[in-house]
Coordinates of C-alpha atoms in Angstrom, one line a residue:
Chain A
X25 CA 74.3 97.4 123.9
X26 CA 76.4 100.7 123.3
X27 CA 75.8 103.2 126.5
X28 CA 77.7 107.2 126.5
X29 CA 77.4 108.6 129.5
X30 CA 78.6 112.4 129.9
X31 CA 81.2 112.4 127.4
X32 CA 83.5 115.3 126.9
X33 CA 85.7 115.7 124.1
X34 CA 88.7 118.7 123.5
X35 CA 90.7 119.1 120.4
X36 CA 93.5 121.3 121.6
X37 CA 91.2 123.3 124.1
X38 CA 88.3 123.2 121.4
X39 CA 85.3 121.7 123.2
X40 CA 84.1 118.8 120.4
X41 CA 81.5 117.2 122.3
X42 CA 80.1 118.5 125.6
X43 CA 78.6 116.4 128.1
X44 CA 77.1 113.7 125.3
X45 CA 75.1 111.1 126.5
X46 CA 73.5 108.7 124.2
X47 CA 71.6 104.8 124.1
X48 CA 72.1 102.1 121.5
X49 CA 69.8 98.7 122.7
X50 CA 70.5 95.4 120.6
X51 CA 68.9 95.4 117.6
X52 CA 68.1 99.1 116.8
X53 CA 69.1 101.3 114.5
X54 CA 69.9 104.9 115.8
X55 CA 70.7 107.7 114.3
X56 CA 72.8 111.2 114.9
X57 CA 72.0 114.0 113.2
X58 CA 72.8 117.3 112.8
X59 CA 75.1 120.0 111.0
X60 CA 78.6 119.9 109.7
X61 CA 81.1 120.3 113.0
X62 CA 78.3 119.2 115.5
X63 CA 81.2 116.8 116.8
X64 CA 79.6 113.7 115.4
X65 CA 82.6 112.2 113.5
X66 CA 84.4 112.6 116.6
X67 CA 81.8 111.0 118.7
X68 CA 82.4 108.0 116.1
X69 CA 86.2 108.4 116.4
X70 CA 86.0 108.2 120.4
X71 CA 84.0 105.3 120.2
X72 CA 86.7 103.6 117.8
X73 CA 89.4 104.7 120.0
X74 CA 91.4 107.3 117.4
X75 CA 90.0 110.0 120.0
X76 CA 90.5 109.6 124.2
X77 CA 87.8 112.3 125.9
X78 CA 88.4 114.4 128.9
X79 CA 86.2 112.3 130.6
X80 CA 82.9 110.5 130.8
X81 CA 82.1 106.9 130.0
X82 CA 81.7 104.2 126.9
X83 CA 79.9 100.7 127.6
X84 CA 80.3 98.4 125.4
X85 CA 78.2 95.5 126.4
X86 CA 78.6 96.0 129.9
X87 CA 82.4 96.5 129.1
X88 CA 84.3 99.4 130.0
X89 CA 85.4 100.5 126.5
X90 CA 87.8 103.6 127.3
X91 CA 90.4 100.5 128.5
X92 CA 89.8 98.5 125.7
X93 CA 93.4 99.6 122.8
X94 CA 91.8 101.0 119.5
X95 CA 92.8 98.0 117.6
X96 CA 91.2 95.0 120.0
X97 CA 87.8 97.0 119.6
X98 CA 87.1 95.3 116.2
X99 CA 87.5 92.1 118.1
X100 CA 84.9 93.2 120.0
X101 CA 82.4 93.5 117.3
X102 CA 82.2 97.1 116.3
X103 CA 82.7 97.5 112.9
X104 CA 83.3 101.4 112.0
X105 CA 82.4 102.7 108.6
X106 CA 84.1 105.7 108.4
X107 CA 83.7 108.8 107.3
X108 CA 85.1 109.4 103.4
X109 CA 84.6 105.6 103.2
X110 CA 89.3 105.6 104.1
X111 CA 89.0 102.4 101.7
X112 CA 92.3 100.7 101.4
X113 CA 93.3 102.4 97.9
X114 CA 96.2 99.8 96.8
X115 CA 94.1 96.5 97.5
X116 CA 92.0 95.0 94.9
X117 CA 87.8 95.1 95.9
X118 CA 88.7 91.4 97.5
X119 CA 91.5 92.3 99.6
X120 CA 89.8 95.1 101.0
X121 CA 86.8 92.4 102.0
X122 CA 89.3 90.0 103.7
X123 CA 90.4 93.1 106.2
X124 CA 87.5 93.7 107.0
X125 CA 87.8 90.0 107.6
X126 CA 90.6 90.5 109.9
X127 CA 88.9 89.9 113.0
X128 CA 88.1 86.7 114.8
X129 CA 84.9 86.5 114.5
X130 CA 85.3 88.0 110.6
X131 CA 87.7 85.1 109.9
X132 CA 85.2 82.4 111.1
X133 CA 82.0 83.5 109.3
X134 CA 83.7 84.3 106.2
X135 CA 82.2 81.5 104.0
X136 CA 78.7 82.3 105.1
X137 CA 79.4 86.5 105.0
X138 CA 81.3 87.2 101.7
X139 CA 78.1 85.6 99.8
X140 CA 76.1 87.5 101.8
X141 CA 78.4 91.2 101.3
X142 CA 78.4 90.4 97.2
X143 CA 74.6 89.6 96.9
X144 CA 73.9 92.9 98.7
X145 CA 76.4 94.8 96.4
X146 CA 76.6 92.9 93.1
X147 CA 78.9 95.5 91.5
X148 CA 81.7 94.5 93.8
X149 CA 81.5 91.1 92.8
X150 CA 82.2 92.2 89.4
X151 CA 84.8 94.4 90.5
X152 CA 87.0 91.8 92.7
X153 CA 90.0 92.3 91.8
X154 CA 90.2 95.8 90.9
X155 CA 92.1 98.6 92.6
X156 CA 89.6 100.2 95.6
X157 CA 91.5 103.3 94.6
X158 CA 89.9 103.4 91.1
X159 CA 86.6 102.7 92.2
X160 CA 83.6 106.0 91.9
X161 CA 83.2 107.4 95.3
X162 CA 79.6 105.2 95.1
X163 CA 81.4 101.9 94.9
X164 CA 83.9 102.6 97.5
X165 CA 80.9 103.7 99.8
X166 CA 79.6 100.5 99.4
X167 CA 83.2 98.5 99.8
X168 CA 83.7 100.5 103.2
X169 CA 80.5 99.3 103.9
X170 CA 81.2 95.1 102.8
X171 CA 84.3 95.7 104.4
X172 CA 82.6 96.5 107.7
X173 CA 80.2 93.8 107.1
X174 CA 82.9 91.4 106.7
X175 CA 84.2 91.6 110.0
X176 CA 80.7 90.1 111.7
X177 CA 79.8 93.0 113.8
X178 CA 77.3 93.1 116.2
X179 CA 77.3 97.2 116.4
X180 CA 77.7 98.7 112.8
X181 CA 78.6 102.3 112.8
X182 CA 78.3 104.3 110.0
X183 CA 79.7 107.9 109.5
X184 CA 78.4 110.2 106.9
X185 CA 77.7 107.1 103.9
X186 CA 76.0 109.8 101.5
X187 CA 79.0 112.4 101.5
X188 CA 80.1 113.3 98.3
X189 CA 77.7 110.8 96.6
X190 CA 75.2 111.9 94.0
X191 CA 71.5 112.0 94.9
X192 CA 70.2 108.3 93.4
X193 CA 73.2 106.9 94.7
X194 CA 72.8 108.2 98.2
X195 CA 69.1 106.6 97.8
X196 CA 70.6 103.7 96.9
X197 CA 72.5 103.2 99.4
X198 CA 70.5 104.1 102.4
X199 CA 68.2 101.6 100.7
X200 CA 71.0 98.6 101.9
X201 CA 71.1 100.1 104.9
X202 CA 67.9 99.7 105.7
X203 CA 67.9 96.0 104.2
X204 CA 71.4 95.1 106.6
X205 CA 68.9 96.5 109.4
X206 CA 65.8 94.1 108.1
X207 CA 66.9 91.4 107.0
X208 CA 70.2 90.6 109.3
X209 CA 68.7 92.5 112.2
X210 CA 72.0 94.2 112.9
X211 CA 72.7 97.0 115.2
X212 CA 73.3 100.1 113.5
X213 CA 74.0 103.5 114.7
X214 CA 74.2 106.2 111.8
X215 CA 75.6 109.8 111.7
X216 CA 74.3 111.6 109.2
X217 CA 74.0 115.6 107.8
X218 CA 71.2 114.1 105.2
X219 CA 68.5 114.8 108.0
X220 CA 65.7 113.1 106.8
X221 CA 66.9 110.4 104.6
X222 CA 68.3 109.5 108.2
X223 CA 65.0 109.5 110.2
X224 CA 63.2 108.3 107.7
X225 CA 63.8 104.9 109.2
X226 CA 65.5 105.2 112.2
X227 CA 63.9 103.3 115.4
X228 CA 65.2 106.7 117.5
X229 CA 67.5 109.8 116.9
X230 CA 69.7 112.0 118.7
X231 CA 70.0 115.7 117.2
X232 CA 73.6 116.9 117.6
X233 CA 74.1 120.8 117.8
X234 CA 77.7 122.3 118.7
X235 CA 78.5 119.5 120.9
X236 CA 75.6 118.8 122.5
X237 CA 72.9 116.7 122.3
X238 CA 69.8 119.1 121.5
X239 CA 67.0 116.9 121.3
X240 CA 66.9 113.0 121.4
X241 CA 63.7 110.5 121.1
X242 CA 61.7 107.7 119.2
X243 CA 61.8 108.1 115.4
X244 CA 58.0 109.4 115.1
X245 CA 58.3 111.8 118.0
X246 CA 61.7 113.7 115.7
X247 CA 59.9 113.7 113.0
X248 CA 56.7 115.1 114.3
X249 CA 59.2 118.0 116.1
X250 CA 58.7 121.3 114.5
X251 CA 61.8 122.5 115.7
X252 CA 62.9 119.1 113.8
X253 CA 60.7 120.1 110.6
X254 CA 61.6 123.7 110.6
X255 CA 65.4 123.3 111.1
X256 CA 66.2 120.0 109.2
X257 CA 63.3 118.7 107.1
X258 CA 62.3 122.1 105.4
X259 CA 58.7 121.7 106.4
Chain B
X29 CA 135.8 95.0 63.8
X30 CA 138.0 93.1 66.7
X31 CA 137.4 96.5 68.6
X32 CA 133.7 96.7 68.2
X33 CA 134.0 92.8 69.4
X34 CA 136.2 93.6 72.5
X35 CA 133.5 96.5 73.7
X36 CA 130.4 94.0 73.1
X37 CA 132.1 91.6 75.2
X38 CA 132.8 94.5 77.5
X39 CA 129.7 95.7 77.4
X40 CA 128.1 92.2 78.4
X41 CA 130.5 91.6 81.4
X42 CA 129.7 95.2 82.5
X43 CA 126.0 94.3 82.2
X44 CA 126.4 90.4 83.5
X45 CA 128.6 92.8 87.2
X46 CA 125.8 95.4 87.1
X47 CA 122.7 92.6 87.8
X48 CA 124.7 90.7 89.9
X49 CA 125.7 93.7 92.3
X50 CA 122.5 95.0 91.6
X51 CA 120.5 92.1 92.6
X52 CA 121.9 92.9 96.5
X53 CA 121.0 96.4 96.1
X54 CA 118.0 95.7 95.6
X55 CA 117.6 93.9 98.5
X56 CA 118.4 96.6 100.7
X57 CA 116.3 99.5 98.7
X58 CA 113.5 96.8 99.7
X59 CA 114.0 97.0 103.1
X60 CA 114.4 100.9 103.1
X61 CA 111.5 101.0 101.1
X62 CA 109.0 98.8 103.6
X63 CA 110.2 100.9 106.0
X64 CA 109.2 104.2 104.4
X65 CA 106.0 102.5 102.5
X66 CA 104.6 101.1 105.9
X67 CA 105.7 103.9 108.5
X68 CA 106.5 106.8 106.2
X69 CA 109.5 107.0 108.2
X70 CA 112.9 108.2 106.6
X71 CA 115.6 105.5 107.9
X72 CA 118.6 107.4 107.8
X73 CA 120.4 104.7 110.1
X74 CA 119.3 102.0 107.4
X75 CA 123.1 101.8 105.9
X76 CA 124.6 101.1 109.2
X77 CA 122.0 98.6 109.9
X78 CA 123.6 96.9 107.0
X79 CA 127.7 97.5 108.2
X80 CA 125.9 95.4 111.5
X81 CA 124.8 92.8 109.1
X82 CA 128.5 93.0 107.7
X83 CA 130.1 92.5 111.5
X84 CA 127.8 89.8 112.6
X85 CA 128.7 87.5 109.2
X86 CA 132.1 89.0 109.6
X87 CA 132.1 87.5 113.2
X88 CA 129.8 84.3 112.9
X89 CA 132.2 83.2 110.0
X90 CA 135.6 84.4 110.6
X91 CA 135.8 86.6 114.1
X92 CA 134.5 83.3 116.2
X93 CA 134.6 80.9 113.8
X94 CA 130.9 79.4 114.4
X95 CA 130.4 78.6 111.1
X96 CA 133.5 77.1 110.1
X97 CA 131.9 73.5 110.2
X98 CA 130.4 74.5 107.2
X99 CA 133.0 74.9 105.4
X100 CA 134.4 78.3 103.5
X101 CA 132.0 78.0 100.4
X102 CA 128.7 77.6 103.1
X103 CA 129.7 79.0 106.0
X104 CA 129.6 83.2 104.7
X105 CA 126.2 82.3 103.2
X106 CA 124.9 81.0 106.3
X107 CA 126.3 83.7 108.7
X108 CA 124.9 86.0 106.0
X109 CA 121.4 85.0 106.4
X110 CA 121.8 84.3 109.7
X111 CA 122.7 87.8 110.4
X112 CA 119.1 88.6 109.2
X113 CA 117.2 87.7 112.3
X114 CA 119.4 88.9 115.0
X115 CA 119.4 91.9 113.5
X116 CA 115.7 92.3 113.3
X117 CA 115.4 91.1 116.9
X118 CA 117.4 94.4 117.2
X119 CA 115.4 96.2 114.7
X120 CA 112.3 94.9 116.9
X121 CA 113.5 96.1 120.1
X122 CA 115.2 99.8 118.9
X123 CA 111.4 100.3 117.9
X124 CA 109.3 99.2 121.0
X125 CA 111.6 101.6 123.1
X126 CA 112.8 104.4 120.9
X127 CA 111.1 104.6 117.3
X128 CA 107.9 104.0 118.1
X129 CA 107.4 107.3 120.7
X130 CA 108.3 109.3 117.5
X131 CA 106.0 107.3 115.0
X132 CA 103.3 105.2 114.9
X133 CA 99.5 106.3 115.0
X134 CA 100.0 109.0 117.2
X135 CA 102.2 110.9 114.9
X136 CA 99.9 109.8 111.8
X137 CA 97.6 113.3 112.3
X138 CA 100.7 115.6 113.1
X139 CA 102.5 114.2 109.7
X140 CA 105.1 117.5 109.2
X141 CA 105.9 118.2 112.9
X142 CA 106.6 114.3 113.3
X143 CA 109.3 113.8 110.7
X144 CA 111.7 116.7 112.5
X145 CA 112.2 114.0 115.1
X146 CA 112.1 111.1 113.2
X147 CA 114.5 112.4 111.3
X148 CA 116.6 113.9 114.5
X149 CA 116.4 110.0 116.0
X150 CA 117.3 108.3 113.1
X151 CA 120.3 110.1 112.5
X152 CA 120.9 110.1 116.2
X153 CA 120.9 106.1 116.3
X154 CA 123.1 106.7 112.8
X155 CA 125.9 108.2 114.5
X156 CA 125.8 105.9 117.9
X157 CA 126.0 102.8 115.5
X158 CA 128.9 104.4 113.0
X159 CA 130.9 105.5 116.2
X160 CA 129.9 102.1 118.6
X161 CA 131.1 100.1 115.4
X162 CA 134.3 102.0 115.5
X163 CA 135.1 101.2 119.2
X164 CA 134.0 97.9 118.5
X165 CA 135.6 96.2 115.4
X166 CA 137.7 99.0 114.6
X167 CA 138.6 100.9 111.8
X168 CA 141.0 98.3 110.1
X169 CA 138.8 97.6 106.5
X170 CA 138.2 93.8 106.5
X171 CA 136.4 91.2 104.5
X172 CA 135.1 87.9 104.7
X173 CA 137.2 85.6 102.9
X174 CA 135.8 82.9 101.2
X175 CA 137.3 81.1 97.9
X176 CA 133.8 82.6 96.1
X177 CA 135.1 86.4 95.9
X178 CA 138.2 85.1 93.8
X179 CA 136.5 82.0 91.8
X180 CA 134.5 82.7 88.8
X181 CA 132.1 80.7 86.6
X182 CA 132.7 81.4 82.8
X183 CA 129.8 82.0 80.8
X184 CA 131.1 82.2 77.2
X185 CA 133.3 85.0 77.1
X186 CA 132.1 86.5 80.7
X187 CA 133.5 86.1 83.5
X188 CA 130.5 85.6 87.3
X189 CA 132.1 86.2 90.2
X190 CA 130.9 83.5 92.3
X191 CA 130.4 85.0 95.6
X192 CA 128.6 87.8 93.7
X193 CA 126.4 85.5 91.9
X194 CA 125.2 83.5 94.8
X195 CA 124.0 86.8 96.7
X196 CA 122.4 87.7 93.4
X197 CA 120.8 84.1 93.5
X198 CA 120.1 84.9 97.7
X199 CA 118.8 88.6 97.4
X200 CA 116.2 87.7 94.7
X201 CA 115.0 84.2 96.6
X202 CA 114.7 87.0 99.8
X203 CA 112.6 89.5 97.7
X204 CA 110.5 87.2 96.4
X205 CA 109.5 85.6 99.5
X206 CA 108.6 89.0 101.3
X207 CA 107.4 89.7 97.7
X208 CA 104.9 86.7 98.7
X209 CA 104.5 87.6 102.0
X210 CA 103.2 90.7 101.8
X211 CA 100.8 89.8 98.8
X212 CA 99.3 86.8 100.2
X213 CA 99.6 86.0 103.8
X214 CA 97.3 87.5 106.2
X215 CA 100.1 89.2 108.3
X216 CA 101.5 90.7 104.8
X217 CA 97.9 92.0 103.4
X218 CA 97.4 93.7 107.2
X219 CA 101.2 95.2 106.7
X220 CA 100.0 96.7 103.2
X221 CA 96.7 97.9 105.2
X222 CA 98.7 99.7 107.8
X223 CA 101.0 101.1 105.6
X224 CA 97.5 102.1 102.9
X225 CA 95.9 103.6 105.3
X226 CA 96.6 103.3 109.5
X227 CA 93.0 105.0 110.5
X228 CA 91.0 102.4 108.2
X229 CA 93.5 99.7 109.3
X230 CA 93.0 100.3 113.2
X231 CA 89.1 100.5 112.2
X232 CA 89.5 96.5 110.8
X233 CA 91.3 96.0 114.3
X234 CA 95.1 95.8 113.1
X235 CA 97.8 96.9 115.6
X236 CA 99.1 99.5 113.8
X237 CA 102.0 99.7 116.3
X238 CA 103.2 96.4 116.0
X239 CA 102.5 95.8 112.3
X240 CA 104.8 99.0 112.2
X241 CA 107.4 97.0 114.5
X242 CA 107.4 94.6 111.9
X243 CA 107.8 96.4 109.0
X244 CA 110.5 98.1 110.5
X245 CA 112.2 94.6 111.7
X246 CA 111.8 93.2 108.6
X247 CA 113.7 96.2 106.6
X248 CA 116.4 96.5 108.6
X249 CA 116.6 92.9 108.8
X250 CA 116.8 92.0 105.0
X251 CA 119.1 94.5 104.8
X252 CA 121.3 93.2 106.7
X253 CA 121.0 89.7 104.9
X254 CA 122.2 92.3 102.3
X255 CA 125.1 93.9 104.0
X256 CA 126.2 90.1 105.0
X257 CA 126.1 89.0 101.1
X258 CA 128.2 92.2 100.3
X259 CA 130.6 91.3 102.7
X260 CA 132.5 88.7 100.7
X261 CA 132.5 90.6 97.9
X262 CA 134.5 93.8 99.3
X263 CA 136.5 95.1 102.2
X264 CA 134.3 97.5 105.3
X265 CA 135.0 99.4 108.1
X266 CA 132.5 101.2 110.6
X267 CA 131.5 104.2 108.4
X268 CA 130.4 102.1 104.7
X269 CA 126.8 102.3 105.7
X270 CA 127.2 106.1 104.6
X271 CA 128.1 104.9 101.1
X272 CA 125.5 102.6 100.7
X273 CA 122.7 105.0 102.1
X274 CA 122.8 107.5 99.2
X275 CA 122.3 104.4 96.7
X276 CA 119.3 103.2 98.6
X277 CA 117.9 106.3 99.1
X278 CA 118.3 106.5 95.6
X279 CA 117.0 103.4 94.7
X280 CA 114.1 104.2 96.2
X281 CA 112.8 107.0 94.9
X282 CA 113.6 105.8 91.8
X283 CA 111.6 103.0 92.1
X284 CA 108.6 104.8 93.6
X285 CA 108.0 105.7 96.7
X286 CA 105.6 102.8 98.3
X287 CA 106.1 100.3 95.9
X288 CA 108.4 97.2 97.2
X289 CA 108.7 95.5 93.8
X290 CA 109.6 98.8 92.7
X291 CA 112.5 99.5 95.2
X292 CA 114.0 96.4 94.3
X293 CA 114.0 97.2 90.7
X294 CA 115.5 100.9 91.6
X295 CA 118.4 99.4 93.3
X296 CA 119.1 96.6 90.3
X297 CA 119.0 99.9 88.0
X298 CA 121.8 101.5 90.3
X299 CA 124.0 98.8 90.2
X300 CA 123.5 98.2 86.6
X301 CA 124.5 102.1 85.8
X302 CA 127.1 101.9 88.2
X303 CA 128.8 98.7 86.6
X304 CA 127.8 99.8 82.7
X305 CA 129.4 103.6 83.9
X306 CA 133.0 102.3 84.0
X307 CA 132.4 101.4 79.8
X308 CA 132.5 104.8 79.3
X309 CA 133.3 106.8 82.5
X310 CA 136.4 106.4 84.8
X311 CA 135.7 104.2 88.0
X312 CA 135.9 107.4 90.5
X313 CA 132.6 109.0 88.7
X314 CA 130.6 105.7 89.6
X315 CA 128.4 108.0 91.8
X316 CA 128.0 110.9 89.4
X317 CA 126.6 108.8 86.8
X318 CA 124.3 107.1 89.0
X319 CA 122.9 110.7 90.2
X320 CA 122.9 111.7 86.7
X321 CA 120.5 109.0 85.6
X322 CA 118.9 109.2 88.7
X323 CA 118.0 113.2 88.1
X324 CA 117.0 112.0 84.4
X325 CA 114.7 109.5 85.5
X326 CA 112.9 111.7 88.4
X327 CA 112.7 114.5 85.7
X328 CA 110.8 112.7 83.1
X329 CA 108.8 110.2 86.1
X330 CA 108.0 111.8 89.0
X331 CA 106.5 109.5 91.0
X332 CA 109.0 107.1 89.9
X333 CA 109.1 103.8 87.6
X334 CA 106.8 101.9 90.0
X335 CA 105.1 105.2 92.0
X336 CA 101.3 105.0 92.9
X337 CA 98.5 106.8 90.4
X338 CA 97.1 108.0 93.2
X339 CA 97.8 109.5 96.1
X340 CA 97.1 108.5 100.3
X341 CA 94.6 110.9 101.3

């Protein structure tokens, strides 16, 4: 579904991502790991179009990406969660929802999705028509999240959802994560510093270091790793 | 006793001028304000954006005479509103080929260095308007003349200058529907995204580009509506969108930053101190005692009477 092929990323003459190659097929979940400044928000960001790389190449479906404008790759049926969950602070909880709505295919399944967004996350149901910006950092992970769910993707990607959140919570929400995966057998690639909550249930990972991808496979092959155990899962 | 009579009745006719005049400056703070809310973009051209709205109702209704089938009570209302869309056509185009290589999303990450030309253009496109409107309607002050700026209705003892009342009547029917707009139509709620936050918005797959195009459109348009209401009321010449800039900027501010009902209430407190000044202050120190209560106000609320509780991000 989603193919990177050598992708190289500068940030005024700062190498962000060297040579990055990476694999999403229909129906996985994959996820990124790997420290702070491994280059994986910017991975997301080139993907969404707020970053153009040096060079290399995004297939999207068989679809050239790179000459797809940042805004018409919603349309396309990526949804992008991002990082610091960038909810939409003056909109009420619903209004927030019906952006994410914004695209075609959002706009069309919204009967059938909004149910769907408010069973998964009850408190935003009872938080409709409150400001996002006065929402705990939990409930505006979880909006960010609705709000990507709204728009009917087919690729959900979703930066860094346990920043800033307190243990349970980041629990919490990893466990709807894995339920969106289960249940509505959506696509999902994850970037996450939270090594093992990550792999825990990933069907394969990439390990980002510096730029690079370090070490990529399934998810019982990372987890048996010892470089994997030693450096990320404290074993 | 008669005395304290006479300056209630003052006092009321002061207050009945300062909402009517207000009404119109509120207007045009609200089209400032979408500018600066939705592109963070300081307008300083917005003023002579209105003088065009001024010329083209000048023009529809006297200058060429279009509009005289409708009659001199109609006709300035018409060419007032109808200077609206041509001059967001105008607004539409100046940002597809100028504004928007200075703004937009590409500027969004390099916030400080982008204003310096922002600021650099708009005052650029400031003087080219001042001085183009000079070669091309001249200096001579003019007005549109139209039996409303010399009728009045009487209410009671107060006296509503008609032509000033009907813009009132015209600029709050204006505010309220882009009031509307932008809370409930689709287009509106992805303007207030773009303008909340532009990263997020492009994320949800809104043009950030053009829902800027239209922001900025839209403010210089109503303002225009704005400057075409105003020009029944008093004479103009090339240069009065200088005048009128300080009192939207003004206006602004003092209605919050961000907030569109709040720029419209900024600009009705302007007029209302500039009108309720001349009970007690001579008509030259209109200004002072509009920046006096203007200082007050920003002194004792900061963000302003309608600013956000929190801030962007």
């Amino acid at each position: 579904m989603l193919k990177i092929r050598s992708l190289n990323v500068a940030y005024g003459g700062l190498q962000a991502l060297s040579e990055v190659s990476l694999e999403v097929e229909q129906g996985q979940f994959v996820a990124v790991v790997g420290p702070n400044g491994a280059g994986k928000s910017t991975l997301f960001k080139t993907i969404s179009g707020t970053v153009a790389p040096l060079s290399g190449e995004i297939l999207y479906k068989g679809r050239d990406l790179l000459a797809v404008a940042p805004g018409e790759r919603a349309q396309l049926g990526i949804a992008h969660v991002p990082e610091g969950r960038q909810v939409f602070a003056s909109m009420t909880v619903m209004e927030n929802l019906e952006m994410g709505a914004y695209t075609r295919n959002g706009r069309a399944r919204w009967g059938e999705l909004l149910p769907m967004i408010l069973a998964l996350f009850p408190v935003l149901a009872e938080r409709r028509e409150q400001l996002a910006g006065t929402l705990s950092g939990g409930e505006q992970q979880m909006l960010a999240i609705g709000r990507g769910l709204a728009s009917a993707p087919e690729l959900l990607m979703l930066d860094e959802p346990s920043m800033g959140l307190a243990p349970a919570l980041v629990d919490a929400i990893f466990e709807r994560i894995h339920q969106i995966h289960r249940q509505h057998g959506l696509t999902i690639l994850l970037v996450e510093q939270r090594v093992a909550e990550a792999l825990e249930s990933c069907d394969s990972g990439y390990v980002l270091e510096t730029g690079r991808v370090v070490m990529r496979g399934r998810h019982d092959e990372l987890v048996a790793d010892p470089r994997v155990k030693r450096a990320y899962l404290g074993m | 006793m008669e005395t304290l009579q006479w300056f209630f009745i003052d006092f009321l006719q002061a207050l009945a001028a300062g909402l009517l005049v207000g009404g119109t400056y509120g207007l045009m703070c609200v089209g400032l304000g979408i500018i600066f809310g939705v592109m963070r973009v300081v307008n300083f051209a917005h003023g002579d954006f209105m003088m065009l709205g001024m010329y083209l109702a000048f023009y529809m209704v006297t200058g060429f005479g279009m509009l005289t089938f409708l009659g001199p009570y109609v006709g300035p209302i018409v060419g007032a509103v109808l200077a609206g869309p041509i001059v967001f056509v105008f607004g539409w185009l100046l940002h597809r080929y100028l504004i928007a290589r200075v703004t937009g999303a590409r500027v969004v990450s390099a916030e400080a260095e982008g204003h310096y030309t922002q600021i650099i253009l708009t005052l650029g496109i400031s003087l080219i308007l001042q001085n183009g409107g000079l070669i091309l309607f001249g200096s001579l002050p003019i007005s549109i003349q139209t039996p409303l700026s010399r009728e009045s209705w009487e209410l009671g003892p107060i006296f509503l200058n008609q032509a000033r009342s009907v813009g009132f009547v015209i600029a709050v029917i204006f505010a309220l529907v882009l009031y509307f707009f932008l809370g409930r139509s689709r287009l509106g709620k992805a303007l207030r995204a773009a303008a909340d936050n532009p990263v997020a918005a492009a994320y949800v797959g809104v043009d950030v580009d053009r829902s800027h195009r239209l922001a900025f459109g839209l403010g210089v348009g109503i303002t225009a509506v704005a400057g075409g209401l105003i020009a029944s009321t008093q004479t103009f010449q090339p240069y009065i969108g200088f005048d009128f800039v300080i009192v939207m900027f003004a206006g602004v501010v003092l209605g919050g930053l961000g907030s569109i009902l709040g720029a419209f209430w900024g600009g009705l407190t302007i007029g209302l101190v500039q009108q309720m000044s001349t009970l007690v202050l001579p008509y030259q120190l209109q200004n002072t005692a509009i920046f006096v209560v203007f200082l007050l106000i920003i002194f004792f609320w900061p963000r302003g009477m309608f600013g956000r509780s929190w801030e962007r991000t």
